[in-house]
PDB file of C-alpha atoms in Angstrom:
ATOM      1  CA  UNK A   1     -32.752   6.292   0.473  1.00 53.00           C
ATOM      2  CA  UNK A   2     -34.762   8.333   2.959  1.00 57.00           C
ATOM      3  CA  UNK A   3     -34.008   8.899   6.631  1.00 53.00           C
ATOM      4  CA  UNK A   4     -36.654   6.382   7.762  1.00 56.00           C
ATOM      5  CA  UNK A   5     -35.235   3.814   5.327  1.00 65.00           C
ATOM      6  CA  UNK A   6     -31.787   4.203   6.873  1.00 62.00           C
ATOM      7  CA  UNK A   7     -33.308   4.120  10.367  1.00 62.00           C
ATOM      8  CA  UNK A   8     -34.833   0.718   9.581  1.00 74.00           C
ATOM      9  CA  UNK A   9     -31.566  -0.540   8.120  1.00 71.00           C
ATOM     10  CA  UNK A  10     -29.599   0.497  11.215  1.00 66.00           C
ATOM     11  CA  UNK A  11     -32.167  -1.049  13.579  1.00 67.00           C
ATOM     12  CA  UNK A  12     -32.058  -4.353  11.663  1.00 68.00           C
ATOM     13  CA  UNK A  13     -28.262  -4.533  11.740  1.00 68.00           C
ATOM     14  CA  UNK A  14     -26.371  -6.792  14.102  1.00 70.00           C
ATOM     15  CA  UNK A  15     -23.671  -4.416  15.272  1.00 69.00           C
ATOM     16  CA  UNK A  16     -22.353  -1.565  13.187  1.00 74.00           C
ATOM     17  CA  UNK A  17     -23.305  -1.475   9.502  1.00 67.00           C
ATOM     18  CA  UNK A  18     -19.899  -0.148   8.540  1.00 70.00           C
ATOM     19  CA  UNK A  19     -17.668  -1.535  11.280  1.00 70.00           C
ATOM     20  CA  UNK A  20     -16.192   0.138  14.321  1.00 85.00           C
ATOM     21  CA  UNK A  21     -12.702   1.114  13.165  1.00 87.00           C
ATOM     22  CA  UNK A  22     -12.104   4.419  11.382  1.00 94.00           C
ATOM     23  CA  UNK A  23     -11.720   4.415   7.620  1.00 94.00           C
ATOM     24  CA  UNK A  24      -8.232   3.449   6.407  1.00 94.00           C
ATOM     25  CA  UNK A  25      -7.924   6.437   4.092  1.00 96.00           C
ATOM     26  CA  UNK A  26      -8.855   8.776   6.934  1.00 98.00           C
ATOM     27  CA  UNK A  27      -6.018   7.354   9.013  1.00 96.00           C
ATOM     28  CA  UNK A  28      -3.631   7.716   6.076  1.00 97.00           C
ATOM     29  CA  UNK A  29      -4.542  11.374   5.594  1.00 98.00           C
ATOM     30  CA  UNK A  30      -4.260  12.091   9.317  1.00 98.00           C
ATOM     31  CA  UNK A  31      -0.731  10.661   9.264  1.00 98.00           C
ATOM     32  CA  UNK A  32       0.387  13.355   6.812  1.00 98.00           C
ATOM     33  CA  UNK A  33       2.623  16.010   8.346  1.00 97.00           C
ATOM     34  CA  UNK A  34       0.806  18.772   6.439  1.00 97.00           C
ATOM     35  CA  UNK A  35      -2.658  17.725   7.660  1.00 98.00           C
ATOM     36  CA  UNK A  36      -3.271  19.251  11.076  1.00 98.00           C
ATOM     37  CA  UNK A  37      -6.880  20.458  11.376  1.00 99.00           C
ATOM     38  CA  UNK A  38      -8.219  21.751  14.664  1.00 99.00           C
ATOM     39  CA  UNK A  39     -11.837  21.410  13.481  1.00 99.00           C
ATOM     40  CA  UNK A  40     -13.592  18.994  11.108  1.00 99.00           C
ATOM     41  CA  UNK A  41     -17.015  18.652   9.499  1.00 98.00           C
ATOM     42  CA  UNK A  42     -18.377  15.193   8.675  1.00 98.00           C
ATOM     43  CA  UNK A  43     -21.601  15.090   6.637  1.00 95.00           C
ATOM     44  CA  UNK A  44     -23.184  11.625   6.451  1.00 92.00           C
ATOM     45  CA  UNK A  45     -21.134  10.308   9.385  1.00 95.00           C
ATOM     46  CA  UNK A  46     -23.467   7.351   9.902  1.00 91.00           C
ATOM     47  CA  UNK A  47     -23.150   5.775  13.323  1.00 91.00           C
ATOM     48  CA  UNK A  48     -20.058   7.779  14.051  1.00 94.00           C
ATOM     49  CA  UNK A  49     -16.961   5.641  13.718  1.00 94.00           C
ATOM     50  CA  UNK A  50     -14.996   8.295  11.818  1.00 97.00           C
ATOM     51  CA  UNK A  51     -16.175  11.352  13.720  1.00 98.00           C
ATOM     52  CA  UNK A  52     -15.630   9.693  17.075  1.00 98.00           C
ATOM     53  CA  UNK A  53     -12.112   8.622  16.110  1.00 98.00           C
ATOM     54  CA  UNK A  54     -11.210  12.119  14.883  1.00 98.00           C
ATOM     55  CA  UNK A  55     -12.431  13.547  18.186  1.00 99.00           C
ATOM     56  CA  UNK A  56     -10.155  11.092  19.991  1.00 98.00           C
ATOM     57  CA  UNK A  57      -7.257  12.675  18.063  1.00 98.00           C
ATOM     58  CA  UNK A  58      -8.017  16.041  19.643  1.00 98.00           C
ATOM     59  CA  UNK A  59     -10.011  17.522  16.753  1.00 99.00           C
ATOM     60  CA  UNK A  60     -13.242  19.438  17.408  1.00 99.00           C
ATOM     61  CA  UNK A  61     -15.779  17.547  15.274  1.00 99.00           C
ATOM     62  CA  UNK A  62     -19.169  18.545  13.912  1.00 98.00           C
ATOM     63  CA  UNK A  63     -21.028  15.612  12.337  1.00 98.00           C
ATOM     64  CA  UNK A  64     -24.490  14.897  11.035  1.00 96.00           C
ATOM     65  CA  UNK A  65     -26.431  12.199   9.261  1.00 95.00           C
ATOM     66  CA  UNK A  66     -29.760  11.729   7.522  1.00 90.00           C
ATOM     67  CA  UNK A  67     -30.702   8.918   9.911  1.00 91.00           C
ATOM     68  CA  UNK A  68     -31.863   9.743  13.437  1.00 91.00           C
ATOM     69  CA  UNK A  69     -31.092   6.156  14.463  1.00 91.00           C
ATOM     70  CA  UNK A  70     -27.541   6.420  13.149  1.00 91.00           C
ATOM     71  CA  UNK A  71     -27.085   9.694  15.035  1.00 95.00           C
ATOM     72  CA  UNK A  72     -28.370   8.122  18.249  1.00 93.00           C
ATOM     73  CA  UNK A  73     -25.891   5.275  17.859  1.00 91.00           C
ATOM     74  CA  UNK A  74     -23.107   7.740  17.114  1.00 95.00           C
ATOM     75  CA  UNK A  75     -23.833   9.631  20.344  1.00 97.00           C
ATOM     76  CA  UNK A  76     -23.668   6.329  22.246  1.00 94.00           C
ATOM     77  CA  UNK A  77     -20.346   5.543  20.566  1.00 96.00           C
ATOM     78  CA  UNK A  78     -18.951   8.932  21.587  1.00 98.00           C
ATOM     79  CA  UNK A  79     -19.901   8.273  25.208  1.00 98.00           C
ATOM     80  CA  UNK A  80     -18.202   4.874  25.179  1.00 97.00           C
ATOM     81  CA  UNK A  81     -15.087   6.427  23.628  1.00 97.00           C
ATOM     82  CA  UNK A  82     -15.082   9.307  26.100  1.00 98.00           C
ATOM     83  CA  UNK A  83     -15.202  12.032  23.459  1.00 98.00           C
ATOM     84  CA  UNK A  84     -17.435  15.001  22.727  1.00 98.00           C
ATOM     85  CA  UNK A  85     -18.800  15.513  19.198  1.00 98.00           C
ATOM     86  CA  UNK A  86     -21.348  18.070  18.044  1.00 98.00           C
ATOM     87  CA  UNK A  87     -23.946  15.835  16.370  1.00 98.00           C
ATOM     88  CA  UNK A  88     -27.344  16.362  14.816  1.00 97.00           C
ATOM     89  CA  UNK A  89     -29.681  14.817  12.255  1.00 95.00           C
ATOM     90  CA  UNK A  90     -29.955  16.626   8.922  1.00 94.00           C
ATOM     91  CA  UNK A  91     -30.402  16.062   5.213  1.00 92.00           C
ATOM     92  CA  UNK A  92     -27.296  17.249   3.376  1.00 91.00           C
ATOM     93  CA  UNK A  93     -29.487  18.740   0.642  1.00 88.00           C
ATOM     94  CA  UNK A  94     -31.178  21.031   3.174  1.00 92.00           C
ATOM     95  CA  UNK A  95     -28.323  21.682   5.598  1.00 93.00           C
ATOM     96  CA  UNK A  96     -26.433  24.980   5.370  1.00 92.00           C
ATOM     97  CA  UNK A  97     -23.128  25.898   7.063  1.00 91.00           C
ATOM     98  CA  UNK A  98     -24.656  29.257   8.051  1.00 87.00           C
ATOM     99  CA  UNK A  99     -21.355  31.095   7.921  1.00 90.00           C
ATOM    100  CA  UNK A 100     -19.396  28.552   9.974  1.00 95.00           C
ATOM    101  CA  UNK A 101     -16.083  27.202   8.704  1.00 98.00           C
ATOM    102  CA  UNK A 102     -13.979  24.141   9.462  1.00 99.00           C
ATOM    103  CA  UNK A 103     -10.361  23.175   8.809  1.00 99.00           C
ATOM    104  CA  UNK A 104     -11.385  19.913   7.133  1.00 99.00           C
ATOM    105  CA  UNK A 105     -14.501  18.438   5.585  1.00 98.00           C
ATOM    106  CA  UNK A 106     -14.568  14.644   5.447  1.00 98.00           C
ATOM    107  CA  UNK A 107     -17.022  13.084   2.980  1.00 97.00           C
ATOM    108  CA  UNK A 108     -17.069   9.287   2.908  1.00 95.00           C
ATOM    109  CA  UNK A 109     -19.404   7.087   0.863  1.00 91.00           C
ATOM    110  CA  UNK A 110     -22.136   9.626   0.267  1.00 92.00           C
ATOM    111  CA  UNK A 111     -23.893   8.372  -2.850  1.00 89.00           C
ATOM    112  CA  UNK A 112     -26.816   9.450  -4.990  1.00 90.00           C
ATOM    113  CA  UNK A 113     -27.518  11.264  -8.247  1.00 93.00           C
ATOM    114  CA  UNK A 114     -24.854  13.663  -9.486  1.00 93.00           C
ATOM    115  CA  UNK A 115     -26.927  16.640  -8.336  1.00 93.00           C
ATOM    116  CA  UNK A 116     -26.886  15.393  -4.723  1.00 92.00           C
ATOM    117  CA  UNK A 117     -23.193  14.522  -4.755  1.00 95.00           C
ATOM    118  CA  UNK A 118     -22.279  17.861  -6.302  1.00 95.00           C
ATOM    119  CA  UNK A 119     -24.436  19.779  -3.814  1.00 93.00           C
ATOM    120  CA  UNK A 120     -22.768  18.030  -0.898  1.00 92.00           C
ATOM    121  CA  UNK A 121     -19.293  18.774  -2.202  1.00 95.00           C
ATOM    122  CA  UNK A 122     -20.189  22.399  -2.938  1.00 95.00           C
ATOM    123  CA  UNK A 123     -21.385  22.886   0.647  1.00 95.00           C
ATOM    124  CA  UNK A 124     -18.325  21.137   2.039  1.00 95.00           C
ATOM    125  CA  UNK A 125     -16.047  23.408   0.002  1.00 95.00           C
ATOM    126  CA  UNK A 126     -18.021  26.496   1.045  1.00 95.00           C
ATOM    127  CA  UNK A 127     -17.522  25.504   4.681  1.00 96.00           C
ATOM    128  CA  UNK A 128     -13.713  25.380   4.462  1.00 98.00           C
ATOM    129  CA  UNK A 129     -11.535  27.836   6.310  1.00 98.00           C
ATOM    130  CA  UNK A 130      -8.449  29.172   4.487  1.00 98.00           C
ATOM    131  CA  UNK A 131      -6.022  26.284   4.076  1.00 98.00           C
ATOM    132  CA  UNK A 132      -8.835  23.796   4.761  1.00 98.00           C
ATOM    133  CA  UNK A 133      -8.972  20.288   3.339  1.00 99.00           C
ATOM    134  CA  UNK A 134     -11.604  18.229   1.529  1.00 98.00           C
ATOM    135  CA  UNK A 135     -11.082  14.488   2.023  1.00 99.00           C
ATOM    136  CA  UNK A 136     -13.317  12.058   0.151  1.00 98.00           C
ATOM    137  CA  UNK A 137     -13.531   8.316  -0.362  1.00 96.00           C
ATOM    138  CA  UNK A 138     -16.424   6.763  -2.257  1.00 95.00           C
ATOM    139  CA  UNK A 139     -17.356   4.080  -4.745  1.00 93.00           C
ATOM    140  CA  UNK A 140     -16.004   4.804  -8.209  1.00 94.00           C
ATOM    141  CA  UNK A 141     -17.404   4.322 -11.666  1.00 90.00           C
ATOM    142  CA  UNK A 142     -15.691   1.156 -12.873  1.00 78.00           C
ATOM    143  CA  UNK A 143     -14.698  -0.045 -16.353  1.00 67.00           C
ATOM    144  CA  UNK A 144     -16.671  -3.226 -15.708  1.00 64.00           C
ATOM    145  CA  UNK A 145     -20.189  -3.571 -14.226  1.00 58.00           C
ATOM    146  CA  UNK A 146     -20.006  -3.271 -10.443  1.00 60.00           C
ATOM    147  CA  UNK A 147     -20.236  -6.618  -8.663  1.00 63.00           C
ATOM    148  CA  UNK A 148     -18.885  -5.788  -5.198  1.00 71.00           C
ATOM    149  CA  UNK A 149     -20.229  -3.468  -2.503  1.00 65.00           C
ATOM    150  CA  UNK A 150     -21.727  -0.123  -3.396  1.00 70.00           C
ATOM    151  CA  UNK A 151     -24.435   1.163  -5.736  1.00 75.00           C
ATOM    152  CA  UNK A 152     -25.097  -0.978  -8.786  1.00 76.00           C
ATOM    153  CA  UNK A 153     -25.779   2.045 -10.995  1.00 88.00           C
ATOM    154  CA  UNK A 154     -22.755   3.990 -12.294  1.00 90.00           C
ATOM    155  CA  UNK A 155     -24.914   7.130 -12.113  1.00 91.00           C
ATOM    156  CA  UNK A 156     -24.665   6.988  -8.306  1.00 93.00           C
ATOM    157  CA  UNK A 157     -20.867   6.631  -8.244  1.00 94.00           C
ATOM    158  CA  UNK A 158     -18.001   9.098  -8.626  1.00 95.00           C
ATOM    159  CA  UNK A 159     -15.342   9.538 -11.288  1.00 96.00           C
ATOM    160  CA  UNK A 160     -11.987  11.307 -11.158  1.00 96.00           C
ATOM    161  CA  UNK A 161     -13.172  13.624 -13.912  1.00 96.00           C
ATOM    162  CA  UNK A 162     -16.273  14.683 -11.960  1.00 96.00           C
ATOM    163  CA  UNK A 163     -14.303  15.360  -8.813  1.00 97.00           C
ATOM    164  CA  UNK A 164     -11.570  17.303 -10.587  1.00 97.00           C
ATOM    165  CA  UNK A 165     -14.267  19.555 -12.045  1.00 97.00           C
ATOM    166  CA  UNK A 166     -16.279  19.881  -8.832  1.00 96.00           C
ATOM    167  CA  UNK A 167     -13.402  20.926  -6.575  1.00 97.00           C
ATOM    168  CA  UNK A 168     -12.807  23.902  -8.868  1.00 93.00           C
ATOM    169  CA  UNK A 169      -9.862  26.006  -7.800  1.00 91.00           C
ATOM    170  CA  UNK A 170      -8.880  23.908  -4.808  1.00 98.00           C
ATOM    171  CA  UNK A 171      -5.372  22.487  -4.958  1.00 98.00           C
ATOM    172  CA  UNK A 172      -5.654  18.752  -5.590  1.00 98.00           C
ATOM    173  CA  UNK A 173      -3.162  16.974  -3.341  1.00 98.00           C
ATOM    174  CA  UNK A 174      -4.155  13.530  -4.570  1.00 98.00           C
ATOM    175  CA  UNK A 175      -6.898  12.078  -6.722  1.00 98.00           C
ATOM    176  CA  UNK A 176      -6.902   8.390  -7.560  1.00 96.00           C
ATOM    177  CA  UNK A 177      -9.202   5.529  -8.413  1.00 94.00           C
ATOM    178  CA  UNK A 178      -8.540   1.832  -7.954  1.00 91.00           C
ATOM    179  CA  UNK A 179      -9.636  -1.426  -6.411  1.00 90.00           C
ATOM    180  CA  UNK A 180      -9.218  -2.020  -2.688  1.00 84.00           C
ATOM    181  CA  UNK A 181     -10.331  -4.683  -0.227  1.00 82.00           C
ATOM    182  CA  UNK A 182     -12.953  -3.182   2.055  1.00 79.00           C
ATOM    183  CA  UNK A 183     -13.416  -4.628   5.530  1.00 70.00           C
ATOM    184  CA  UNK A 184     -15.838  -2.195   7.118  1.00 65.00           C
ATOM    185  CA  UNK A 185     -18.805  -4.097   8.502  1.00 59.00           C
ATOM    186  CA  UNK A 186     -21.505  -5.963   6.642  1.00 61.00           C
ATOM    187  CA  UNK A 187     -22.230  -3.180   4.121  1.00 65.00           C
ATOM    188  CA  UNK A 188     -18.627  -2.551   3.063  1.00 63.00           C
ATOM    189  CA  UNK A 189     -16.987  -5.920   2.605  1.00 63.00           C
ATOM    190  CA  UNK A 190     -15.011  -7.288  -0.328  1.00 67.00           C
ATOM    191  CA  UNK A 191     -13.195  -5.960  -3.367  1.00 85.00           C
ATOM    192  CA  UNK A 192     -14.462  -2.520  -4.343  1.00 87.00           C
ATOM    193  CA  UNK A 193     -13.715   0.151  -6.930  1.00 90.00           C
ATOM    194  CA  UNK A 194     -13.159   3.397  -5.036  1.00 93.00           C
ATOM    195  CA  UNK A 195     -12.028   6.939  -5.639  1.00 96.00           C
ATOM    196  CA  UNK A 196      -9.951   8.905  -3.146  1.00 97.00           C
ATOM    197  CA  UNK A 197      -9.546  12.670  -3.106  1.00 98.00           C
ATOM    198  CA  UNK A 198      -7.622  15.088  -0.947  1.00 99.00           C
ATOM    199  CA  UNK A 199      -7.758  18.750  -1.954  1.00 99.00           C
ATOM    200  CA  UNK A 200      -6.888  21.971  -0.185  1.00 98.00           C
ATOM    201  CA  UNK A 201      -8.043  25.573  -0.204  1.00 97.00           C
ATOM    202  CA  UNK A 202      -5.208  28.063  -0.605  1.00 89.00           C
TER     203      UNK A 202
END
């Protein structure tokens, strides 16, 4: 989908498309004693629930999204939450880290053809400082045709095998696929096949 398409979807939504609470897996990772980033990058942060929450934990957050409307809503959310987040609108296929690095890159539910997903992950990995983390949750390729939330085409979803290849020489801390109950607004509701990845640069 294009930026204008997402703009229209956000404007038509009653409330947040993906809920207001931070992602459960993000909270789980942040509870780890070995995960202590001072800075974090969030591509495709939508209307900001995850970036805003991370900022409330004392992390300096840089976040962007394809949708200008989502970014505007994210800025409003940050103001309500009393946090400061560096936000801008950008297409992940065109965005470049320009030599900047972060302690963590958080990529949640960014879907599209394999070329787009791989490009996003490559840029996220390139942006990591030494010891930095990649954290990803997304819809997984399932053994049965997808019936719950997420893309209907398996070509737009992730597999463990893809991710293990794409993270290259990063140390995989965990990589799993399974079915969970999503309760994240109108777009992420119900049983869903997901993949979760945490990997670390040495």
